[in-house]
Amino acid sequence: MPSSETIIKELAKNNISLQKVTIKLVENTDKLNKRIDKLLGIFEEASKHVGDVDTDKVRQLTMKLDNLLDQNRDLAKGLLLLEKYVRDKEFSTPL
C-alpha cells in the first residue's frame, strides 16, 4: 500500500491537472462567447437589411438562422455539462 505522502502527492498532481483543464474550459468558453457575440452582431446588422431582400431569401435565411441557433443552444448545453462534469470530478476527489 502506498504511503500517505505518495497519496497526497498524487492527489495534488490530480488536482493541479483538473484545475488546468478547468482553466482551459473557461478560456474556451470565453472565446466561444466572444465569437457568439460577433455572430450576433452580424445577425443584428443583417436584420437591418432584411427589408431590402426578397421574401424567399428571408425565409431561407430565417431557416438557416434557426438551425444555427439550435446548434448554438446544443453547444452551450454541452459546454455547461462538460464544465459541471469537470467541477464535480474536481470536488469529488477524495483527500
Tab-separated table of N, CA and C in Angstrom:
chain	number	residue	atom	x	y	z
A	1	MET	N	0.848	-1.178	0.000
A	1	MET	CA	0.000	0.000	0.000
A	1	MET	C	0.896	1.245	0.000
A	2	PRO	N	0.573	2.215	-0.874
A	2	PRO	CA	1.400	3.416	-0.957
A	2	PRO	C	1.323	4.230	0.332
A	3	SER	N	2.382	4.948	0.584
A	3	SER	CA	2.418	5.770	1.800
A	3	SER	C	1.489	6.965	1.648
A	4	SER	N	1.122	7.537	2.778
A	4	SER	CA	0.209	8.683	2.740
A	4	SER	C	0.848	9.867	2.026
A	5	GLU	N	2.156	9.982	2.101
A	5	GLU	CA	2.847	11.074	1.394
A	5	GLU	C	2.714	10.898	-0.115
A	6	THR	N	2.837	9.657	-0.591
A	6	THR	CA	2.687	9.371	-2.014
A	6	THR	C	1.265	9.663	-2.466
A	7	ILE	N	0.317	9.272	-1.652
A	7	ILE	CA	-1.089	9.526	-1.976
A	7	ILE	C	-1.349	11.020	-2.049
A	8	ILE	N	-0.832	11.761	-1.105
A	8	ILE	CA	-1.036	13.213	-1.084
A	8	ILE	C	-0.414	13.854	-2.324
A	9	LYS	N	0.783	13.402	-2.712
A	9	LYS	CA	1.423	13.947	-3.912
A	9	LYS	C	0.595	13.648	-5.158
A	10	GLU	N	0.077	12.428	-5.249
A	10	GLU	CA	-0.755	12.056	-6.392
A	10	GLU	C	-2.034	12.885	-6.425
A	11	LEU	N	-2.656	13.055	-5.272
A	11	LEU	CA	-3.864	13.871	-5.204
A	11	LEU	C	-3.573	15.311	-5.603
A	12	ALA	N	-2.449	15.833	-5.168
A	12	ALA	CA	-2.068	17.202	-5.533
A	12	ALA	C	-1.863	17.305	-7.041
A	13	LYS	N	-1.189	16.295	-7.629
A	13	LYS	CA	-0.977	16.292	-9.083
A	13	LYS	C	-2.311	16.242	-9.823
A	14	ASN	N	-3.205	15.364	-9.357
A	14	ASN	CA	-4.517	15.246	-9.988
A	14	ASN	C	-5.300	16.540	-9.868
A	15	ASN	N	-5.229	17.160	-8.716
A	15	ASN	CA	-5.943	18.415	-8.500
A	15	ASN	C	-5.412	19.499	-9.432
A	16	ILE	N	-4.102	19.575	-9.584
A	16	ILE	CA	-3.500	20.559	-10.484
A	16	ILE	C	-3.925	20.287	-11.925
A	17	SER	N	-3.940	19.020	-12.310
A	17	SER	CA	-4.371	18.664	-13.665
A	17	SER	C	-5.816	19.070	-13.898
A	18	LEU	N	-6.672	18.800	-12.935
A	18	LEU	CA	-8.075	19.188	-13.062
A	18	LEU	C	-8.226	20.699	-13.136
A	19	GLN	N	-7.444	21.423	-12.366
A	19	GLN	CA	-7.511	22.882	-12.410
A	19	GLN	C	-7.068	23.408	-13.771
A	20	LYS	N	-6.046	22.789	-14.359
A	20	LYS	CA	-5.599	23.202	-15.691
A	20	LYS	C	-6.694	22.966	-16.722
A	21	VAL	N	-7.346	21.812	-16.624
A	21	VAL	CA	-8.436	21.504	-17.546
A	21	VAL	C	-9.576	22.499	-17.354
A	22	THR	N	-9.881	22.827	-16.115
A	22	THR	CA	-10.945	23.784	-15.830
A	22	THR	C	-10.594	25.150	-16.400
A	23	ILE	N	-9.351	25.562	-16.253
A	23	ILE	CA	-8.920	26.854	-16.795
A	23	ILE	C	-9.065	26.864	-18.313
A	24	LYS	N	-8.634	25.786	-18.962
A	24	LYS	CA	-8.774	25.707	-20.421
A	24	LYS	C	-10.240	25.753	-20.825
A	25	LEU	N	-11.079	25.063	-20.076
A	25	LEU	CA	-12.502	25.053	-20.374
A	25	LEU	C	-13.088	26.451	-20.250
A	26	VAL	N	-12.730	27.159	-19.203
A	26	VAL	CA	-13.232	28.522	-19.008
A	26	VAL	C	-12.722	29.434	-20.124
A	27	GLU	N	-11.445	29.306	-20.489
A	27	GLU	CA	-10.888	30.118	-21.571
A	27	GLU	C	-11.610	29.839	-22.885
A	28	ASN	N	-11.845	28.566	-23.181
A	28	ASN	CA	-12.540	28.213	-24.414
A	28	ASN	C	-13.981	28.692	-24.397
A	29	THR	N	-14.614	28.636	-23.239
A	29	THR	CA	-15.974	29.144	-23.117
A	29	THR	C	-15.989	30.647	-23.363
A	30	ASP	N	-14.994	31.347	-22.845
A	30	ASP	CA	-14.889	32.789	-23.061
A	30	ASP	C	-14.699	33.098	-24.547
A	31	LYS	N	-13.827	32.335	-25.216
A	31	LYS	CA	-13.622	32.527	-26.654
A	31	LYS	C	-14.916	32.279	-27.420
A	32	LEU	N	-15.626	31.226	-27.028
A	32	LEU	CA	-16.886	30.907	-27.688
A	32	LEU	C	-17.889	32.032	-27.492
A	33	ASN	N	-17.972	32.571	-26.286
A	33	ASN	CA	-18.886	33.678	-26.022
A	33	ASN	C	-18.548	34.890	-26.877
A	34	LYS	N	-17.264	35.185	-27.040
A	34	LYS	CA	-16.854	36.316	-27.880
A	34	LYS	C	-17.253	36.081	-29.328
A	35	ARG	N	-17.066	34.865	-29.800
A	35	ARG	CA	-17.451	34.551	-31.177
A	35	ARG	C	-18.962	34.635	-31.359
A	36	ILE	N	-19.689	34.178	-30.374
A	36	ILE	CA	-21.150	34.253	-30.446
A	36	ILE	C	-21.590	35.708	-30.453
A	37	ASP	N	-20.932	36.556	-29.652
A	37	ASP	CA	-21.252	37.983	-29.656
A	37	ASP	C	-21.011	38.594	-31.034
A	38	LYS	N	-19.889	38.227	-31.668
A	38	LYS	CA	-19.613	38.730	-33.016
A	38	LYS	C	-20.681	38.255	-33.996
A	39	LEU	N	-21.041	36.983	-33.872
A	39	LEU	CA	-22.057	36.419	-34.749
A	39	LEU	C	-23.390	37.117	-34.543
A	40	LEU	N	-23.720	37.391	-33.301
A	40	LEU	CA	-24.955	38.106	-33.002
A	40	LEU	C	-24.934	39.496	-33.627
A	41	GLY	N	-23.784	40.167	-33.569
A	41	GLY	CA	-23.654	41.478	-34.207
A	41	GLY	C	-23.893	41.402	-35.703
A	42	ILE	N	-23.367	40.357	-36.320
A	42	ILE	CA	-23.587	40.161	-37.757
A	42	ILE	C	-25.069	39.953	-38.036
A	43	PHE	N	-25.726	39.140	-37.207
A	43	PHE	CA	-27.151	38.893	-37.400
A	43	PHE	C	-27.966	40.164	-37.204
A	44	GLU	N	-27.593	40.958	-36.210
A	44	GLU	CA	-28.311	42.212	-35.978
A	44	GLU	C	-28.146	43.152	-37.167
A	45	GLU	N	-26.935	43.215	-37.696
A	45	GLU	CA	-26.692	44.060	-38.871
A	45	GLU	C	-27.488	43.537	-40.063
A	46	ALA	N	-27.522	42.229	-40.214
A	46	ALA	CA	-28.273	41.635	-41.321
A	46	ALA	C	-29.764	41.896	-41.174
A	47	SER	N	-30.251	41.890	-39.937
A	47	SER	CA	-31.687	42.107	-39.733
A	47	SER	C	-32.104	43.518	-40.132
A	48	LYS	N	-31.170	44.463	-40.085
A	48	LYS	CA	-31.482	45.831	-40.514
A	48	LYS	C	-31.742	45.893	-42.014
A	49	HIS	N	-31.134	44.963	-42.749
A	49	HIS	CA	-31.240	44.975	-44.203
A	49	HIS	C	-32.207	43.924	-44.740
A	50	VAL	N	-32.904	43.244	-43.870
A	50	VAL	CA	-33.809	42.172	-44.303
A	50	VAL	C	-34.944	42.732	-45.153
A	51	GLY	N	-35.396	43.925	-44.852
A	51	GLY	CA	-36.485	44.523	-45.625
A	51	GLY	C	-36.124	44.745	-47.078
A	52	ASP	N	-34.855	44.808	-47.393
A	52	ASP	CA	-34.408	45.036	-48.762
A	52	ASP	C	-34.303	43.748	-49.568
A	53	VAL	N	-34.559	42.609	-48.936
A	53	VAL	CA	-34.335	41.311	-49.569
A	53	VAL	C	-35.671	40.670	-49.928
A	54	ASP	N	-35.640	39.826	-50.937
A	54	ASP	CA	-36.815	39.086	-51.390
A	54	ASP	C	-37.341	38.177	-50.275
A	55	THR	N	-38.650	37.949	-50.259
A	55	THR	CA	-39.293	37.154	-49.215
A	55	THR	C	-38.744	35.725	-49.152
A	56	ASP	N	-38.503	35.105	-50.295
A	56	ASP	CA	-37.958	33.740	-50.300
A	56	ASP	C	-36.568	33.703	-49.673
A	57	LYS	N	-35.780	34.706	-49.964
A	57	LYS	CA	-34.441	34.762	-49.381
A	57	LYS	C	-34.523	34.951	-47.871
A	58	VAL	N	-35.480	35.745	-47.436
A	58	VAL	CA	-35.664	35.958	-45.997
A	58	VAL	C	-36.061	34.652	-45.330
A	59	ARG	N	-36.947	33.914	-45.956
A	59	ARG	CA	-37.394	32.637	-45.409
A	59	ARG	C	-36.216	31.665	-45.298
A	60	GLN	N	-35.390	31.602	-46.340
A	60	GLN	CA	-34.216	30.724	-46.315
A	60	GLN	C	-33.239	31.157	-45.225
A	61	LEU	N	-33.014	32.458	-45.131
A	61	LEU	CA	-32.113	32.978	-44.106
A	61	LEU	C	-32.654	32.675	-42.714
A	62	THR	N	-33.946	32.827	-42.536
A	62	THR	CA	-34.570	32.539	-41.244
A	62	THR	C	-34.386	31.072	-40.867
A	63	MET	N	-34.565	30.187	-41.827
A	63	MET	CA	-34.382	28.761	-41.551
A	63	MET	C	-32.933	28.467	-41.163
A	64	LYS	N	-31.991	29.075	-41.873
A	64	LYS	CA	-30.579	28.862	-41.561
A	64	LYS	C	-30.238	29.414	-40.182
A	65	LEU	N	-30.778	30.587	-39.872
A	65	LEU	CA	-30.528	31.175	-38.558
A	65	LEU	C	-31.128	30.320	-37.449
A	66	ASP	N	-32.315	29.799	-37.687
A	66	ASP	CA	-32.928	28.910	-36.698
A	66	ASP	C	-32.057	27.674	-36.465
A	67	ASN	N	-31.523	27.120	-37.547
A	67	ASN	CA	-30.628	25.964	-37.415
A	67	ASN	C	-29.377	26.331	-36.630
A	68	LEU	N	-28.805	27.502	-36.924
A	68	LEU	CA	-27.620	27.948	-36.193
A	68	LEU	C	-27.925	28.166	-34.716
A	69	LEU	N	-29.076	28.740	-34.432
A	69	LEU	CA	-29.454	28.953	-33.038
A	69	LEU	C	-29.626	27.625	-32.305
A	70	ASP	N	-30.229	26.649	-32.978
A	70	ASP	CA	-30.373	25.321	-32.368
A	70	ASP	C	-29.006	24.690	-32.102
A	71	GLN	N	-28.110	24.804	-33.073
A	71	GLN	CA	-26.766	24.259	-32.890
A	71	GLN	C	-26.045	24.974	-31.752
A	72	ASN	N	-26.197	26.290	-31.698
A	72	ASN	CA	-25.567	27.077	-30.638
A	72	ASN	C	-26.105	26.661	-29.274
A	73	ARG	N	-27.403	26.448	-29.202
A	73	ARG	CA	-28.026	26.023	-27.950
A	73	ARG	C	-27.466	24.668	-27.513
A	74	ASP	N	-27.343	23.746	-28.471
A	74	ASP	CA	-26.791	22.421	-28.164
A	74	ASP	C	-25.337	22.516	-27.700
A	75	LEU	N	-24.558	23.356	-28.372
A	75	LEU	CA	-23.160	23.545	-27.966
A	75	LEU	C	-23.066	24.137	-26.567
A	76	ALA	N	-23.901	25.117	-26.292
A	76	ALA	CA	-23.876	25.744	-24.968
A	76	ALA	C	-24.246	24.728	-23.887
A	77	LYS	N	-25.265	23.916	-24.149
A	77	LYS	CA	-25.650	22.888	-23.181
A	77	LYS	C	-24.508	21.904	-22.960
A	78	GLY	N	-23.866	21.501	-24.053
A	78	GLY	CA	-22.750	20.571	-23.946
A	78	GLY	C	-21.595	21.144	-23.143
A	79	LEU	N	-21.290	22.416	-23.378
A	79	LEU	CA	-20.211	23.062	-22.622
A	79	LEU	C	-20.552	23.159	-21.144
A	80	LEU	N	-21.799	23.482	-20.850
A	80	LEU	CA	-22.206	23.570	-19.448
A	80	LEU	C	-22.124	22.205	-18.766
A	81	LEU	N	-22.557	21.162	-19.469
A	81	LEU	CA	-22.473	19.817	-18.904
A	81	LEU	C	-21.023	19.394	-18.703
A	82	LEU	N	-20.173	19.739	-19.660
A	82	LEU	CA	-18.755	19.408	-19.539
A	82	LEU	C	-18.125	20.145	-18.367
A	83	GLU	N	-18.458	21.408	-18.215
A	83	GLU	CA	-17.925	22.179	-17.092
A	83	GLU	C	-18.404	21.590	-15.766
A	84	LYS	N	-19.686	21.213	-15.696
A	84	LYS	CA	-20.228	20.615	-14.478
A	84	LYS	C	-19.513	19.301	-14.173
A	85	TYR	N	-19.272	18.505	-15.205
A	85	TYR	CA	-18.573	17.231	-15.030
A	85	TYR	C	-17.177	17.458	-14.460
A	86	VAL	N	-16.448	18.414	-15.032
A	86	VAL	CA	-15.086	18.689	-14.568
A	86	VAL	C	-15.109	19.188	-13.133
A	87	ARG	N	-16.035	20.083	-12.824
A	87	ARG	CA	-16.122	20.603	-11.458
A	87	ARG	C	-16.495	19.496	-10.470
A	88	ASP	N	-17.434	18.636	-10.853
A	88	ASP	CA	-17.818	17.526	-9.973
A	88	ASP	C	-16.636	16.597	-9.738
A	89	LYS	N	-15.875	16.319	-10.786
A	89	LYS	CA	-14.701	15.461	-10.655
A	89	LYS	C	-13.673	16.115	-9.739
A	90	GLU	N	-13.515	17.417	-9.879
A	90	GLU	CA	-12.526	18.142	-9.080
A	90	GLU	C	-12.887	18.089	-7.603
A	91	PHE	N	-14.161	18.270	-7.293
A	91	PHE	CA	-14.577	18.310	-5.897
A	91	PHE	C	-14.842	16.932	-5.309
A	92	SER	N	-15.002	15.922	-6.158
A	92	SER	CA	-15.274	14.585	-5.633
A	92	SER	C	-13.990	13.788	-5.396
A	93	THR	N	-12.842	14.363	-5.716
A	93	THR	CA	-11.573	13.681	-5.485
A	93	THR	C	-11.357	13.542	-3.986
A	94	PRO	N	-11.251	12.292	-3.481
A	94	PRO	CA	-11.079	12.109	-2.034
A	94	PRO	C	-9.700	12.571	-1.577
A	95	LEU	N	-9.661	13.097	-0.396
A	95	LEU	CA	-8.387	13.538	0.172
A	95	LEU	C	-7.796	12.376	0.897
